[in-house]
Amino acid sequence: MKITDVTVSLLPWGSVFVQVHTDEGVQGIGECSPMNGPVLAHFVETALKPLVLGEDPLDVDRLWRKMFFRTYKLGVMGVQPEAISGIDIALWDIRGKVTGLPIWKLLGGRYREKVLMYASIGGGARMSVEEMVQKVAQYQEKGFRAFKIRMDWRADRQDVDPEKDFRMFVAVRKFLGDAVPLSFDANNGYSVSTAISQGRRFEDYGIYHFEEPVPQYDYGGLAQVAEALDVPIAAGEHEYTRWQFRDLILQAKVDIVQPDVVKCAGISEMWRIGVLAETFHKHFVPHQTQPTIGTAANLHVVAALQHASRPQEFTGERPELNALFREPLRFEDGYLFVPDRPGLGLELDEEALRAVRVER
Ligand code: CA
């Protein structure tokens, strides 16, 4: 079996879908981070595709190493691992389709048939307290029973308005009641001292996890926050590959690691990071913003890791994206069901994809 082509589709909503084609007609689908579609498409097509053409798609690990180490000097953060993610996920999909098995089965079996998802609600910096409470109410109506509010500050806007952030957290907590898991994401926007004082106040109101309290590259600062507070500290959406996660665990001392399958170099690397997290008894709660292929890939991995037992991130269903698949993921009562079909368990509707893909 040989890889005959790799194609990339950019969608109007920013999504980057990858298809790996073979000489036996089996096709795998994958997805890259949506941060910059044209750049990612160019990387996949010019740097990675020549490395995998003619290769056996079932040699997933060998091809991962070939892609990673042959393009290492093009950057091991950002575009390079994000582009590898698209192809690696598609190779796992092919492996599943060829064997007739879902990916969770290939990873060694699943510990759960459905996964409780938490609603990940962003935009806090731009919103009033009341607007955020309304948004949380809308997600609750969709069936969610665990929540996270994200401020979207970023590292270049430090300590802009922590008082408003605190009022927002308290208002959402009062709206949801004490029993509902509620996490808070500063999106890298606090200094260490603000993060610690803010975290102590959140703890008084019950906080499930405290995410990216300080700039993502400040491992020393993250460690100070993690050591000062009881609430689990989460980070990892800006980390790529097992080696960065090793440092995040050992140097930043986070309690929850959050790789993103469409960023960290695919299912292969996400699995290795999951095993690494278990080795250090860290919680495993991947970051994820892409609700179809990316979320399916993530679901297979978290279903097959026993310690991935906390609610997992979900930004909610997107009808315009679900319309591109014959049987989209099933979301009910706050749970996503882990697909039983071969591979990822998602089948693209080629005609629907052609109708929306952005011409390049
Ligand atoms: Ca986040």
mmCIF file of C-alpha atoms and ligand atoms in Angstrom:
data_model
loop_
_atom_site.group_PDB
_atom_site.id
_atom_site.type_symbol
_atom_site.label_atom_id
_atom_site.label_comp_id
_atom_site.label_asym_id
_atom_site.label_seq_id
_atom_site.Cartn_x
_atom_site.Cartn_y
_atom_site.Cartn_z
ATOM 1 C CA MET A 1 0.000 0.000 0.000
ATOM 2 C CA LYS A 2 1.386 3.380 -0.990
ATOM 3 C CA ILE A 3 0.559 7.028 -0.398
ATOM 4 C CA THR A 4 -0.276 8.595 -3.761
ATOM 5 C CA ASP A 5 -1.323 12.126 -2.788
ATOM 6 C CA VAL A 6 -1.804 14.546 0.094
ATOM 7 C CA THR A 7 -4.385 17.308 -0.316
ATOM 8 C CA VAL A 8 -5.318 20.242 1.912
ATOM 9 C CA SER A 9 -8.702 21.976 2.086
ATOM 10 C CA LEU A 10 -9.071 25.404 3.678
ATOM 11 C CA LEU A 11 -12.571 26.158 4.900
ATOM 12 C CA PRO A 12 -14.167 29.609 5.216
ATOM 13 C CA TRP A 13 -14.243 29.218 9.020
ATOM 14 C CA GLY A 14 -10.472 28.818 9.231
ATOM 15 C CA SER A 15 -10.375 25.003 9.471
ATOM 16 C CA VAL A 16 -7.528 23.172 7.718
ATOM 17 C CA PHE A 17 -8.480 19.635 6.623
ATOM 18 C CA VAL A 18 -5.885 17.196 5.253
ATOM 19 C CA GLN A 19 -6.597 14.118 3.132
ATOM 20 C CA VAL A 20 -4.047 11.361 2.530
ATOM 21 C CA HIS A 21 -4.833 9.241 -0.537
ATOM 22 C CA THR A 22 -3.532 5.735 -1.303
ATOM 23 C CA ASP A 23 -3.210 3.394 -4.284
ATOM 24 C CA GLU A 24 -5.782 1.052 -2.703
ATOM 25 C CA GLY A 25 -8.515 3.671 -2.598
ATOM 26 C CA VAL A 26 -8.467 4.013 1.186
ATOM 27 C CA GLN A 27 -8.297 7.627 2.278
ATOM 28 C CA GLY A 28 -7.440 9.141 5.645
ATOM 29 C CA ILE A 29 -8.553 12.500 6.986
ATOM 30 C CA GLY A 30 -6.717 14.778 9.393
ATOM 31 C CA GLU A 31 -6.746 18.357 10.608
ATOM 32 C CA CYS A 32 -4.179 21.052 11.394
ATOM 33 C CA SER A 33 -4.471 23.971 13.787
ATOM 34 C CA PRO A 34 -6.495 26.772 12.160
ATOM 35 C CA MET A 35 -4.073 29.554 13.123
ATOM 36 C CA ASN A 36 -2.935 30.275 9.547
ATOM 37 C CA GLY A 37 -4.443 28.072 6.836
ATOM 38 C CA PRO A 38 -2.411 29.211 3.807
ATOM 39 C CA VAL A 39 0.921 28.867 5.656
ATOM 40 C CA LEU A 40 -0.004 25.405 6.968
ATOM 41 C CA ALA A 41 -1.245 24.254 3.558
ATOM 42 C CA HIS A 42 2.038 25.399 2.005
ATOM 43 C CA PHE A 43 4.068 23.546 4.649
ATOM 44 C CA VAL A 44 2.095 20.324 4.185
ATOM 45 C CA GLU A 45 2.318 20.500 0.407
ATOM 46 C CA THR A 46 5.938 21.568 -0.032
ATOM 47 C CA ALA A 47 7.783 20.220 3.055
ATOM 48 C CA LEU A 48 5.874 17.091 4.158
ATOM 49 C CA LYS A 49 4.112 15.680 1.108
ATOM 50 C CA PRO A 50 7.391 14.895 -0.741
ATOM 51 C CA LEU A 51 8.551 12.948 2.341
ATOM 52 C CA VAL A 52 5.502 10.655 2.486
ATOM 53 C CA LEU A 53 4.652 10.130 -1.213
ATOM 54 C CA GLY A 54 5.257 6.477 -2.177
ATOM 55 C CA GLU A 55 5.549 5.428 1.472
ATOM 56 C CA ASP A 56 3.389 2.813 3.219
ATOM 57 C CA PRO A 57 0.760 4.758 5.244
ATOM 58 C CA LEU A 58 0.729 2.001 7.882
ATOM 59 C CA ASP A 59 4.311 2.870 8.912
ATOM 60 C CA VAL A 60 2.880 5.574 11.157
ATOM 61 C CA ASP A 61 5.746 5.898 13.622
ATOM 62 C CA ARG A 62 8.501 5.710 11.031
ATOM 63 C CA LEU A 63 6.786 8.380 8.945
ATOM 64 C CA TRP A 64 6.280 10.576 12.041
ATOM 65 C CA ARG A 65 10.031 10.501 12.696
ATOM 66 C CA LYS A 66 10.831 11.097 9.040
ATOM 67 C CA MET A 67 8.542 14.146 8.894
ATOM 68 C CA PHE A 68 9.705 15.534 12.244
ATOM 69 C CA PHE A 69 13.464 15.147 11.938
ATOM 70 C CA ARG A 70 13.743 15.952 8.217
ATOM 71 C CA THR A 71 11.969 19.310 8.759
ATOM 72 C CA TYR A 72 13.368 19.997 12.232
ATOM 73 C CA LYS A 73 15.199 23.157 11.187
ATOM 74 C CA LEU A 74 11.970 24.655 9.868
ATOM 75 C CA GLY A 75 10.794 25.105 13.458
ATOM 76 C CA VAL A 76 9.747 22.677 16.171
ATOM 77 C CA MET A 77 7.054 25.001 17.543
ATOM 78 C CA GLY A 78 4.046 26.236 15.615
ATOM 79 C CA VAL A 79 3.737 25.484 11.927
ATOM 80 C CA GLN A 80 5.957 22.376 11.667
ATOM 81 C CA PRO A 81 4.259 20.187 14.321
ATOM 82 C CA GLU A 82 0.837 21.611 13.388
ATOM 83 C CA ALA A 83 1.359 20.511 9.773
ATOM 84 C CA ILE A 84 2.611 17.079 10.893
ATOM 85 C CA SER A 85 -0.575 16.773 12.988
ATOM 86 C CA GLY A 86 -2.745 16.852 9.861
ATOM 87 C CA ILE A 87 -0.886 14.002 8.159
ATOM 88 C CA ASP A 88 -0.356 11.912 11.315
ATOM 89 C CA ILE A 89 -4.082 11.984 12.194
ATOM 90 C CA ALA A 90 -4.894 10.921 8.605
ATOM 91 C CA LEU A 91 -2.406 8.020 8.834
ATOM 92 C CA TRP A 92 -4.120 6.767 12.016
ATOM 93 C CA ASP A 93 -7.454 7.059 10.205
ATOM 94 C CA ILE A 94 -6.084 4.905 7.359
ATOM 95 C CA ARG A 95 -4.683 2.382 9.855
ATOM 96 C CA GLY A 96 -8.154 2.088 11.385
ATOM 97 C CA LYS A 97 -9.932 1.785 8.056
ATOM 98 C CA VAL A 98 -7.514 -0.895 6.793
ATOM 99 C CA THR A 99 -7.885 -2.978 9.964
ATOM 100 C CA GLY A 100 -11.598 -2.220 10.399
ATOM 101 C CA LEU A 101 -10.933 -0.966 13.928
ATOM 102 C CA PRO A 102 -11.579 2.361 15.683
ATOM 103 C CA ILE A 103 -8.411 4.200 16.709
ATOM 104 C CA TRP A 104 -9.114 3.711 20.431
ATOM 105 C CA LYS A 105 -8.940 -0.032 19.785
ATOM 106 C CA LEU A 106 -5.585 0.318 18.023
ATOM 107 C CA LEU A 107 -4.330 2.289 21.038
ATOM 108 C CA GLY A 108 -5.133 -0.615 23.332
ATOM 109 C CA GLY A 109 -8.807 -0.369 24.218
ATOM 110 C CA ARG A 110 -11.039 2.248 25.771
ATOM 111 C CA TYR A 111 -11.888 3.071 29.365
ATOM 112 C CA ARG A 112 -15.065 5.016 28.510
ATOM 113 C CA GLU A 113 -17.702 4.925 25.774
ATOM 114 C CA LYS A 114 -18.629 8.564 26.211
ATOM 115 C CA VAL A 115 -16.666 11.492 27.565
ATOM 116 C CA LEU A 116 -18.045 14.295 29.713
ATOM 117 C CA MET A 117 -17.121 17.570 28.038
ATOM 118 C CA TYR A 118 -16.831 20.988 29.627
ATOM 119 C CA ALA A 119 -18.074 24.056 27.785
ATOM 120 C CA SER A 120 -15.099 26.256 26.935
ATOM 121 C CA ILE A 121 -16.394 29.817 26.653
ATOM 122 C CA GLY A 122 -14.016 32.558 25.517
ATOM 123 C CA GLY A 123 -14.013 36.296 25.003
ATOM 124 C CA GLY A 124 -14.079 37.362 28.669
ATOM 125 C CA ALA A 125 -11.806 40.378 28.076
ATOM 126 C CA ARG A 126 -14.264 41.842 25.555
ATOM 127 C CA MET A 127 -17.446 41.006 27.468
ATOM 128 C CA SER A 128 -19.316 42.485 30.397
ATOM 129 C CA VAL A 129 -19.961 40.285 33.432
ATOM 130 C CA GLU A 130 -23.638 40.038 32.432
ATOM 131 C CA GLU A 131 -22.790 39.014 28.856
ATOM 132 C CA MET A 132 -20.597 36.186 30.153
ATOM 133 C CA VAL A 133 -23.346 34.911 32.468
ATOM 134 C CA GLN A 134 -25.781 34.931 29.510
ATOM 135 C CA LYS A 135 -23.289 33.008 27.399
ATOM 136 C CA VAL A 136 -22.827 30.400 30.150
ATOM 137 C CA ALA A 137 -26.627 30.052 30.366
ATOM 138 C CA GLN A 138 -26.784 29.361 26.613
ATOM 139 C CA TYR A 139 -24.196 26.568 26.917
ATOM 140 C CA GLN A 140 -26.055 25.132 29.909
ATOM 141 C CA GLU A 141 -29.171 24.938 27.743
ATOM 142 C CA LYS A 142 -27.194 22.884 25.201
ATOM 143 C CA GLY A 143 -26.675 20.230 27.901
ATOM 144 C CA PHE A 144 -23.256 21.118 29.296
ATOM 145 C CA ARG A 145 -22.711 20.360 32.990
ATOM 146 C CA ALA A 146 -19.112 21.585 33.414
ATOM 147 C CA PHE A 147 -17.687 24.933 32.328
ATOM 148 C CA LYS A 148 -14.609 27.069 31.803
ATOM 149 C CA ILE A 149 -14.568 30.796 31.160
ATOM 150 C CA ARG A 150 -11.639 32.165 29.165
ATOM 151 C CA MET A 151 -10.458 35.733 29.360
ATOM 152 C CA ASP A 152 -8.350 35.761 26.146
ATOM 153 C CA TRP A 153 -5.936 38.353 27.564
ATOM 154 C CA ARG A 154 -2.684 37.021 26.028
ATOM 155 C CA ALA A 155 0.839 37.550 27.351
ATOM 156 C CA ASP A 156 1.137 41.040 25.863
ATOM 157 C CA ARG A 157 -1.709 42.463 27.974
ATOM 158 C CA GLN A 158 -0.663 41.831 31.547
ATOM 159 C CA ASP A 159 -2.903 42.549 34.552
ATOM 160 C CA VAL A 160 -5.334 44.710 32.531
ATOM 161 C CA ASP A 161 -8.430 44.251 34.715
ATOM 162 C CA PRO A 162 -8.176 41.436 37.279
ATOM 163 C CA GLU A 163 -11.001 42.960 39.369
ATOM 164 C CA LYS A 164 -13.468 42.559 36.507
ATOM 165 C CA ASP A 165 -12.197 39.019 35.885
ATOM 166 C CA PHE A 166 -12.876 38.211 39.529
ATOM 167 C CA ARG A 167 -16.396 39.683 39.432
ATOM 168 C CA MET A 168 -17.042 37.643 36.276
ATOM 169 C CA PHE A 169 -15.903 34.410 37.923
ATOM 170 C CA VAL A 170 -18.035 35.064 41.035
ATOM 171 C CA ALA A 171 -21.121 35.943 38.956
ATOM 172 C CA VAL A 172 -20.799 32.741 36.887
ATOM 173 C CA ARG A 173 -20.214 30.690 40.049
ATOM 174 C CA LYS A 174 -23.361 32.138 41.640
ATOM 175 C CA PHE A 175 -25.338 31.458 38.464
ATOM 176 C CA LEU A 176 -24.188 27.806 38.228
ATOM 177 C CA GLY A 177 -24.271 26.995 41.948
ATOM 178 C CA ASP A 178 -21.459 25.446 43.976
ATOM 179 C CA ALA A 179 -21.659 21.869 42.667
ATOM 180 C CA VAL A 180 -20.878 22.522 38.983
ATOM 181 C CA PRO A 181 -17.201 22.296 37.890
ATOM 182 C CA LEU A 182 -16.087 25.791 36.859
ATOM 183 C CA SER A 183 -12.564 26.553 35.633
ATOM 184 C CA PHE A 184 -10.901 29.858 34.809
ATOM 185 C CA ASP A 185 -8.446 30.603 31.989
ATOM 186 C CA ALA A 186 -6.385 33.798 32.258
ATOM 187 C CA ASN A 187 -4.899 33.120 28.799
ATOM 188 C CA ASN A 188 -1.422 34.155 29.980
ATOM 189 C CA GLY A 189 -2.573 37.608 31.119
ATOM 190 C CA TYR A 190 -1.386 37.831 34.743
ATOM 191 C CA SER A 191 1.879 38.575 36.472
ATOM 192 C CA VAL A 192 2.933 35.968 39.043
ATOM 193 C CA SER A 193 1.774 38.006 42.060
ATOM 194 C CA THR A 194 -1.605 38.810 40.494
ATOM 195 C CA ALA A 195 -2.060 35.171 39.513
ATOM 196 C CA ILE A 196 -1.411 34.010 43.070
ATOM 197 C CA SER A 197 -3.713 36.543 44.771
ATOM 198 C CA GLN A 198 -6.413 36.000 42.125
ATOM 199 C CA GLY A 199 -6.085 32.221 42.492
ATOM 200 C CA ARG A 200 -6.555 32.428 46.273
ATOM 201 C CA ARG A 201 -9.763 34.415 45.774
ATOM 202 C CA PHE A 202 -11.033 31.898 43.177
ATOM 203 C CA GLU A 203 -10.307 29.081 45.628
ATOM 204 C CA ASP A 204 -12.701 30.684 48.145
ATOM 205 C CA TYR A 205 -15.489 30.328 45.554
ATOM 206 C CA GLY A 206 -14.574 26.864 44.301
ATOM 207 C CA ILE A 207 -12.454 26.629 41.144
ATOM 208 C CA TYR A 208 -11.963 23.397 39.241
ATOM 209 C CA HIS A 209 -8.752 24.353 37.446
ATOM 210 C CA PHE A 210 -6.785 27.563 36.852
ATOM 211 C CA GLU A 211 -5.406 27.703 33.315
ATOM 212 C CA GLU A 212 -2.434 29.571 31.859
ATOM 213 C CA PRO A 213 -2.218 32.103 34.713
ATOM 214 C CA VAL A 214 1.025 33.692 33.442
ATOM 215 C CA PRO A 215 2.836 33.991 30.073
ATOM 216 C CA GLN A 216 3.233 30.544 28.509
ATOM 217 C CA TYR A 217 7.029 30.795 28.184
ATOM 218 C CA ASP A 218 7.536 31.701 31.875
ATOM 219 C CA TYR A 219 8.087 28.210 33.284
ATOM 220 C CA GLY A 220 9.597 29.635 36.476
ATOM 221 C CA GLY A 221 6.544 31.846 37.015
ATOM 222 C CA LEU A 222 4.167 28.937 36.360
ATOM 223 C CA ALA A 223 6.047 26.903 38.961
ATOM 224 C CA GLN A 224 5.727 29.722 41.522
ATOM 225 C CA VAL A 225 1.954 29.869 40.952
ATOM 226 C CA ALA A 226 1.591 26.085 41.065
ATOM 227 C CA GLU A 227 3.532 25.897 44.326
ATOM 228 C CA ALA A 228 1.580 28.743 45.973
ATOM 229 C CA LEU A 229 -1.953 27.538 45.162
ATOM 230 C CA ASP A 230 -4.014 24.423 45.893
ATOM 231 C CA VAL A 231 -6.125 24.630 42.725
ATOM 232 C CA PRO A 232 -4.732 22.484 39.868
ATOM 233 C CA ILE A 233 -2.765 24.659 37.413
ATOM 234 C CA ALA A 234 -3.219 23.799 33.729
ATOM 235 C CA ALA A 235 -1.095 24.612 30.674
ATOM 236 C CA GLY A 236 0.135 23.075 27.438
ATOM 237 C CA GLU A 237 -1.769 24.545 24.507
ATOM 238 C CA HIS A 238 1.429 26.413 23.552
ATOM 239 C CA GLU A 239 3.666 23.376 23.904
ATOM 240 C CA TYR A 240 4.627 20.980 21.135
ATOM 241 C CA THR A 241 6.098 17.476 21.289
ATOM 242 C CA ARG A 242 7.030 15.236 24.210
ATOM 243 C CA TRP A 243 10.231 17.162 24.949
ATOM 244 C CA GLN A 244 8.444 20.431 25.639
ATOM 245 C CA PHE A 245 5.906 18.593 27.789
ATOM 246 C CA ARG A 246 8.748 17.025 29.747
ATOM 247 C CA ASP A 247 9.944 20.555 30.546
ATOM 248 C CA LEU A 248 6.427 21.792 31.281
ATOM 249 C CA ILE A 249 6.031 19.014 33.841
ATOM 250 C CA LEU A 250 9.501 19.169 35.390
ATOM 251 C CA GLN A 251 10.175 22.918 35.250
ATOM 252 C CA ALA A 252 6.728 24.583 35.198
ATOM 253 C CA LYS A 253 5.293 21.986 37.627
ATOM 254 C CA VAL A 254 1.777 22.159 36.206
ATOM 255 C CA ASP A 255 -0.885 19.774 37.549
ATOM 256 C CA ILE A 256 -2.814 19.359 34.276
ATOM 257 C CA VAL A 257 -1.159 18.970 30.864
ATOM 258 C CA GLN A 258 -3.031 20.197 27.803
ATOM 259 C CA PRO A 259 -1.565 19.156 24.448
ATOM 260 C CA ASP A 260 -3.689 19.853 21.377
ATOM 261 C CA VAL A 261 -3.855 17.019 18.840
ATOM 262 C CA VAL A 262 -3.999 19.435 15.877
ATOM 263 C CA LYS A 263 -0.917 21.294 17.163
ATOM 264 C CA CYS A 264 1.384 18.925 19.094
ATOM 265 C CA ALA A 265 2.215 16.705 16.073
ATOM 266 C CA GLY A 266 -0.811 14.447 15.906
ATOM 267 C CA ILE A 267 -2.251 11.359 17.574
ATOM 268 C CA SER A 268 1.173 9.650 17.723
ATOM 269 C CA GLU A 269 2.727 12.440 19.788
ATOM 270 C CA MET A 270 -0.409 13.138 21.832
ATOM 271 C CA TRP A 271 -0.411 9.493 22.915
ATOM 272 C CA ARG A 272 3.235 9.723 23.995
ATOM 273 C CA ILE A 273 2.486 12.946 25.925
ATOM 274 C CA GLY A 274 -0.471 11.198 27.579
ATOM 275 C CA VAL A 275 1.795 8.371 28.734
ATOM 276 C CA LEU A 276 4.338 10.939 29.938
ATOM 277 C CA ALA A 277 1.602 12.707 31.943
ATOM 278 C CA GLU A 278 0.625 9.416 33.563
ATOM 279 C CA THR A 279 4.266 8.716 34.376
ATOM 280 C CA PHE A 280 4.311 11.884 36.491
ATOM 281 C CA HIS A 281 0.720 11.425 37.767
ATOM 282 C CA LYS A 282 -0.475 14.550 36.012
ATOM 283 C CA HIS A 283 -4.023 15.015 34.825
ATOM 284 C CA PHE A 284 -4.533 14.856 31.051
ATOM 285 C CA VAL A 285 -7.030 17.377 29.686
ATOM 286 C CA PRO A 286 -6.133 18.228 26.075
ATOM 287 C CA HIS A 287 -6.737 21.675 24.641
ATOM 288 C CA GLN A 288 -9.092 21.621 21.695
ATOM 289 C CA THR A 289 -10.927 24.126 19.581
ATOM 290 C CA GLN A 290 -11.730 22.158 16.415
ATOM 291 C CA PRO A 291 -15.050 20.352 16.905
ATOM 292 C CA THR A 292 -15.017 17.709 14.144
ATOM 293 C CA ILE A 293 -11.826 15.896 13.015
ATOM 294 C CA GLY A 294 -9.678 17.372 15.802
ATOM 295 C CA THR A 295 -12.198 16.509 18.493
ATOM 296 C CA ALA A 296 -12.687 12.983 17.107
ATOM 297 C CA ALA A 297 -8.902 12.403 17.166
ATOM 298 C CA ASN A 298 -8.781 13.710 20.717
ATOM 299 C CA LEU A 299 -11.731 11.538 21.809
ATOM 300 C CA HIS A 300 -10.017 8.336 20.671
ATOM 301 C CA VAL A 301 -6.908 9.203 22.694
ATOM 302 C CA VAL A 302 -8.655 10.304 25.908
ATOM 303 C CA ALA A 303 -10.951 7.265 25.739
ATOM 304 C CA ALA A 304 -7.881 5.012 25.648
ATOM 305 C CA LEU A 305 -5.999 6.674 28.533
ATOM 306 C CA GLN A 306 -7.297 5.598 31.927
ATOM 307 C CA HIS A 307 -6.088 8.721 33.730
ATOM 308 C CA ALA A 308 -7.846 11.138 31.310
ATOM 309 C CA SER A 309 -10.815 11.106 33.649
ATOM 310 C CA ARG A 310 -11.613 14.805 34.106
ATOM 311 C CA PRO A 311 -14.176 16.560 31.869
ATOM 312 C CA GLN A 312 -12.595 17.436 28.514
ATOM 313 C CA GLU A 313 -12.609 20.702 26.566
ATOM 314 C CA PHE A 314 -15.271 21.347 23.931
ATOM 315 C CA THR A 315 -16.251 24.628 22.310
ATOM 316 C CA GLY A 316 -19.586 23.169 21.181
ATOM 317 C CA GLU A 317 -21.080 21.760 18.007
ATOM 318 C CA ARG A 318 -20.788 23.753 14.788
ATOM 319 C CA PRO A 319 -23.602 22.875 12.351
ATOM 320 C CA GLU A 320 -21.722 24.293 9.344
ATOM 321 C CA LEU A 321 -18.831 21.890 10.042
ATOM 322 C CA ASN A 322 -21.005 18.911 11.021
ATOM 323 C CA ALA A 323 -22.714 19.300 7.621
ATOM 324 C CA LEU A 324 -19.463 18.142 5.967
ATOM 325 C CA PHE A 325 -19.686 14.655 7.532
ATOM 326 C CA ARG A 326 -22.087 11.784 6.881
ATOM 327 C CA GLU A 327 -22.370 10.881 10.576
ATOM 328 C CA PRO A 328 -21.090 13.713 12.783
ATOM 329 C CA LEU A 329 -19.991 13.185 16.384
ATOM 330 C CA ARG A 330 -22.897 12.582 18.780
ATOM 331 C CA PHE A 331 -23.238 15.081 21.660
ATOM 332 C CA GLU A 332 -25.883 14.402 24.323
ATOM 333 C CA ASP A 333 -26.420 15.571 27.914
ATOM 334 C CA GLY A 334 -22.938 17.066 28.068
ATOM 335 C CA TYR A 335 -21.236 13.911 26.739
ATOM 336 C CA LEU A 336 -19.547 13.212 23.402
ATOM 337 C CA PHE A 337 -19.797 9.575 22.310
ATOM 338 C CA VAL A 338 -16.545 7.894 21.267
ATOM 339 C CA PRO A 339 -17.041 6.664 17.661
ATOM 340 C CA ASP A 340 -17.165 2.884 17.122
ATOM 341 C CA ARG A 341 -16.616 3.002 13.379
ATOM 342 C CA PRO A 342 -13.187 2.210 11.823
ATOM 343 C CA GLY A 343 -10.463 4.855 12.071
ATOM 344 C CA LEU A 344 -11.621 8.239 13.349
ATOM 345 C CA GLY A 345 -15.213 7.206 12.652
ATOM 346 C CA LEU A 346 -15.904 10.286 10.559
ATOM 347 C CA GLU A 347 -16.575 10.186 6.841
ATOM 348 C CA LEU A 348 -16.221 13.345 4.772
ATOM 349 C CA ASP A 349 -18.988 14.245 2.341
ATOM 350 C CA GLU A 350 -16.698 15.127 -0.571
ATOM 351 C CA GLU A 351 -19.377 17.027 -2.432
ATOM 352 C CA ALA A 352 -20.249 19.161 0.591
ATOM 353 C CA LEU A 353 -16.537 19.830 1.145
ATOM 354 C CA ARG A 354 -15.979 20.876 -2.479
ATOM 355 C CA ALA A 355 -18.906 23.283 -2.213
ATOM 356 C CA VAL A 356 -17.378 25.237 0.695
ATOM 357 C CA ARG A 357 -13.610 24.901 0.353
ATOM 358 C CA VAL A 358 -11.721 28.124 -0.256
ATOM 359 C CA GLU A 359 -10.141 28.310 -3.728
ATOM 360 C CA ARG A 360 -6.396 28.926 -3.655
HETATM 361 CA CA CA B 1 -6.753 27.850 27.146
#
